[in-house]
mmCIF file with all atom_site columns, C-alpha atoms in Angstrom:
data_model
loop_
_atom_site.group_PDB
_atom_site.id
_atom_site.type_symbol
_atom_site.label_atom_id
_atom_site.label_alt_id
_atom_site.label_comp_id
_atom_site.label_asym_id
_atom_site.label_entity_id
_atom_site.label_seq_id
_atom_site.pdbx_PDB_ins_code
_atom_site.Cartn_x
_atom_site.Cartn_y
_atom_site.Cartn_z
_atom_site.occupancy
_atom_site.B_iso_or_equiv
_atom_site.pdbx_formal_charge
_atom_site.auth_seq_id
_atom_site.auth_comp_id
_atom_site.auth_asym_id
_atom_site.auth_atom_id
_atom_site.pdbx_PDB_model_num
ATOM 1  C CA . PRO A 1 1  ? 181.384 141.054 -24.836 1.00 0.00 ? 109 PRO A CA 1
ATOM 2  C CA . THR A 1 2  ? 183.435 139.421 -27.695 1.00 0.00 ? 110 THR A CA 1
ATOM 3  C CA . PRO A 1 3  ? 186.336 141.093 -29.327 1.00 0.00 ? 111 PRO A CA 1
ATOM 4  C CA . PRO A 1 4  ? 186.766 142.385 -32.714 1.00 0.00 ? 112 PRO A CA 1
ATOM 5  C CA . ASP A 1 5  ? 188.991 140.807 -35.373 1.00 0.00 ? 113 ASP A CA 1
ATOM 6  C CA . GLY A 1 6  ? 192.229 142.137 -36.067 1.00 0.00 ? 114 GLY A CA 1
ATOM 7  C CA . PRO A 1 7  ? 194.998 143.323 -34.037 1.00 0.00 ? 115 PRO A CA 1
ATOM 8  C CA . TRP A 1 8  ? 194.278 147.232 -34.498 1.00 0.00 ? 116 TRP A CA 1
ATOM 9  C CA . LEU A 1 9  ? 190.753 146.840 -33.566 1.00 0.00 ? 117 LEU A CA 1
ATOM 10 C CA . LEU A 1 10 ? 191.344 144.767 -30.313 1.00 0.00 ? 118 LEU A CA 1
ATOM 11 C CA . LEU A 1 11 ? 193.676 147.681 -29.180 1.00 0.00 ? 119 LEU A CA 1
ATOM 12 C CA . MET A 1 12 ? 190.723 149.823 -29.545 1.00 0.00 ? 120 MET A CA 1
ATOM 13 C CA . TRP A 1 13 ? 188.396 147.618 -27.674 1.00 0.00 ? 121 TRP A CA 1
ATOM 14 C CA . LEU A 1 14 ? 191.092 146.736 -24.817 1.00 0.00 ? 122 LEU A CA 1
ATOM 15 C CA . ARG A 1 15 ? 191.394 150.474 -23.483 1.00 0.00 ? 123 ARG A CA 1
ATOM 16 C CA . LEU A 1 16 ? 194.228 149.865 -21.053 1.00 0.00 ? 124 LEU A CA 1
ATOM 17 C CA . LYS A 1 17 ? 197.101 147.184 -21.287 1.00 0.00 ? 125 LYS A CA 1
ATOM 18 C CA . ILE A 1 18 ? 199.516 147.667 -18.415 1.00 0.00 ? 126 ILE A CA 1
ATOM 19 C CA . ASP A 1 19 ? 203.293 146.056 -18.174 1.00 0.00 ? 127 ASP A CA 1
ATOM 20 C CA . VAL A 1 20 ? 205.284 147.718 -15.962 1.00 0.00 ? 128 VAL A CA 1
ATOM 21 C CA . GLU A 1 21 ? 207.596 144.830 -15.153 1.00 0.00 ? 129 GLU A CA 1
ATOM 22 C CA . GLY A 1 22 ? 206.400 144.086 -11.765 1.00 0.00 ? 130 GLY A CA 1
ATOM 23 C CA . PHE A 1 23 ? 205.211 147.354 -10.688 1.00 0.00 ? 131 PHE A CA 1
ATOM 24 C CA . GLU A 1 24 ? 201.370 147.465 -11.752 1.00 0.00 ? 132 GLU A CA 1
ATOM 25 C CA . GLY A 1 25 ? 200.103 147.657 -8.219  1.00 0.00 ? 133 GLY A CA 1
ATOM 26 C CA . VAL A 1 26 ? 202.548 150.698 -7.451  1.00 0.00 ? 134 VAL A CA 1
ATOM 27 C CA . VAL A 1 27 ? 201.595 152.561 -10.893 1.00 0.00 ? 135 VAL A CA 1
ATOM 28 C CA . LEU A 1 28 ? 198.205 151.454 -11.598 1.00 0.00 ? 136 LEU A CA 1
ATOM 29 C CA . ALA A 1 29 ? 195.858 151.354 -8.212  1.00 0.00 ? 137 ALA A CA 1
ATOM 30 C CA . PRO A 1 30 ? 197.006 155.035 -7.206  1.00 0.00 ? 138 PRO A CA 1
ATOM 31 C CA . PHE A 1 31 ? 196.001 156.213 -11.041 1.00 0.00 ? 139 PHE A CA 1
ATOM 32 C CA . LEU A 1 32 ? 192.486 154.505 -11.086 1.00 0.00 ? 140 LEU A CA 1
ATOM 33 C CA . MET A 1 33 ? 191.852 155.557 -7.460  1.00 0.00 ? 141 MET A CA 1
ATOM 34 C CA . ALA A 1 34 ? 192.620 159.355 -8.311  1.00 0.00 ? 142 ALA A CA 1
ATOM 35 C CA . ALA A 1 35 ? 191.270 159.170 -11.970 1.00 0.00 ? 143 ALA A CA 1
ATOM 36 C CA . LYS A 1 36 ? 187.557 160.687 -12.802 1.00 0.00 ? 144 LYS A CA 1
ATOM 37 C CA . GLY A 1 37 ? 185.107 160.228 -15.294 1.00 0.00 ? 145 GLY A CA 1
ATOM 38 C CA . ASP A 1 38 ? 186.404 158.758 -18.754 1.00 0.00 ? 146 ASP A CA 1
ATOM 39 C CA . MET A 1 39 ? 189.918 158.459 -17.715 1.00 0.00 ? 147 MET A CA 1
ATOM 40 C CA . ILE A 1 40 ? 188.672 155.277 -15.617 1.00 0.00 ? 148 ILE A CA 1
ATOM 41 C CA . PRO A 1 41 ? 189.222 152.429 -18.152 1.00 0.00 ? 149 PRO A CA 1
ATOM 42 C CA . LYS A 1 42 ? 186.092 150.061 -19.178 1.00 0.00 ? 150 LYS A CA 1
ATOM 43 C CA . ARG A 1 43 ? 188.867 147.074 -19.606 1.00 0.00 ? 151 ARG A CA 1
ATOM 44 C CA . ILE A 1 44 ? 192.109 146.166 -17.856 1.00 0.00 ? 152 ILE A CA 1
ATOM 45 C CA . VAL A 1 45 ? 194.365 143.417 -19.061 1.00 0.00 ? 153 VAL A CA 1
ATOM 46 C CA . ILE A 1 46 ? 197.265 143.339 -16.343 1.00 0.00 ? 154 ILE A CA 1
ATOM 47 C CA . GLU A 1 47 ? 199.937 140.595 -16.347 1.00 0.00 ? 155 GLU A CA 1
ATOM 48 C CA . ARG A 1 48 ? 199.923 138.167 -13.723 1.00 0.00 ? 156 ARG A CA 1
ATOM 49 C CA . ALA A 1 49 ? 202.130 138.012 -10.818 1.00 0.00 ? 157 ALA A CA 1
ATOM 50 C CA . ALA A 1 50 ? 203.512 134.553 -9.552  1.00 0.00 ? 158 ALA A CA 1
ATOM 51 C CA . ALA A 1 51 ? 201.345 134.250 -7.134  1.00 0.00 ? 159 ALA A CA 1
ATOM 52 C CA . GLY A 1 52 ? 198.165 135.876 -8.913  1.00 0.00 ? 160 GLY A CA 1
ATOM 53 C CA . ASP A 1 53 ? 197.137 139.651 -9.256  1.00 0.00 ? 161 ASP A CA 1
ATOM 54 C CA . TYR A 1 54 ? 198.819 142.444 -7.627  1.00 0.00 ? 162 TYR A CA 1
ATOM 55 C CA . PRO A 1 55 ? 196.863 143.003 -3.953  1.00 0.00 ? 163 PRO A CA 1
ATOM 56 C CA . ALA A 1 56 ? 196.652 146.464 -5.030  1.00 0.00 ? 164 ALA A CA 1
ATOM 57 C CA . CYS A 1 57 ? 195.214 146.624 -7.896  1.00 0.00 ? 165 CYS A CA 1
ATOM 58 C CA . THR A 1 58 ? 192.708 143.801 -7.019  1.00 0.00 ? 166 THR A CA 1
ATOM 59 C CA . ALA A 1 59 ? 191.550 146.189 -4.091  1.00 0.00 ? 167 ALA A CA 1
ATOM 60 C CA . ALA A 1 60 ? 191.184 149.131 -6.467  1.00 0.00 ? 168 ALA A CA 1
ATOM 61 C CA . PHE A 1 61 ? 189.186 147.109 -9.046  1.00 0.00 ? 169 PHE A CA 1
ATOM 62 C CA . GLU A 1 62 ? 186.826 145.939 -6.576  1.00 0.00 ? 170 GLU A CA 1
ATOM 63 C CA . LYS A 1 63 ? 186.150 149.271 -5.014  1.00 0.00 ? 171 LYS A CA 1
ATOM 64 C CA . LEU A 1 64 ? 185.860 150.646 -8.477  1.00 0.00 ? 172 LEU A CA 1
ATOM 65 C CA . GLY A 1 65 ? 183.696 147.797 -9.798  1.00 0.00 ? 173 GLY A CA 1
ATOM 66 C CA . TYR A 1 66 ? 185.729 145.927 -12.091 1.00 0.00 ? 174 TYR A CA 1
ATOM 67 C CA . GLN A 1 67 ? 184.875 141.832 -12.648 1.00 0.00 ? 175 GLN A CA 1
ATOM 68 C CA . LEU A 1 68 ? 187.510 139.437 -13.578 1.00 0.00 ? 176 LEU A CA 1
ATOM 69 C CA . THR A 1 69 ? 185.956 138.201 -17.128 1.00 0.00 ? 177 THR A CA 1
ATOM 70 C CA . GLY A 1 70 ? 189.164 135.823 -17.944 1.00 0.00 ? 178 GLY A CA 1
ATOM 71 C CA . ARG A 1 71 ? 192.620 134.936 -17.547 1.00 0.00 ? 179 ARG A CA 1
ATOM 72 C CA . THR A 1 72 ? 195.082 133.762 -20.153 1.00 0.00 ? 180 THR A CA 1
ATOM 73 C CA . ARG A 1 73 ? 198.655 132.218 -19.601 1.00 0.00 ? 181 ARG A CA 1
ATOM 74 C CA . SER A 1 74 ? 199.876 135.469 -18.392 1.00 0.00 ? 182 SER A CA 1
ATOM 75 C CA . ASN A 1 75 ? 197.145 137.820 -18.027 1.00 0.00 ? 183 ASN A CA 1
ATOM 76 C CA . SER A 1 76 ? 193.878 138.758 -16.274 1.00 0.00 ? 184 SER A CA 1
ATOM 77 C CA . LEU A 1 77 ? 191.201 140.494 -17.994 1.00 0.00 ? 185 LEU A CA 1
ATOM 78 C CA . TYR A 1 78 ? 188.505 142.712 -16.039 1.00 0.00 ? 186 TYR A CA 1
ATOM 79 C CA . LEU A 1 79 ? 185.926 144.676 -17.002 1.00 0.00 ? 187 LEU A CA 1
ATOM 80 C CA . ARG A 1 80 ? 184.049 147.801 -15.475 1.00 0.00 ? 188 ARG A CA 1
ATOM 81 C CA . GLY A 1 81 ? 180.337 147.342 -15.224 1.00 0.00 ? 189 GLY A CA 1
#
């Protein structure tokens, strides 16, 4: 899917953007594994660690059916489908 134009519409389209200064694996993976129904976001934008994505997050993404759809200089983009 193509994101809509405009910063506010883009925020609505993204659903979840997380940046907790290196603790993404500690915060996001347990949340995703405990979340039910509508609490599980369809799209996730996550800051990339120095060596790639956070292993705990990657494992949770795979378990929940997320696909890596793109990367920017500093973020990875995931879509659940």
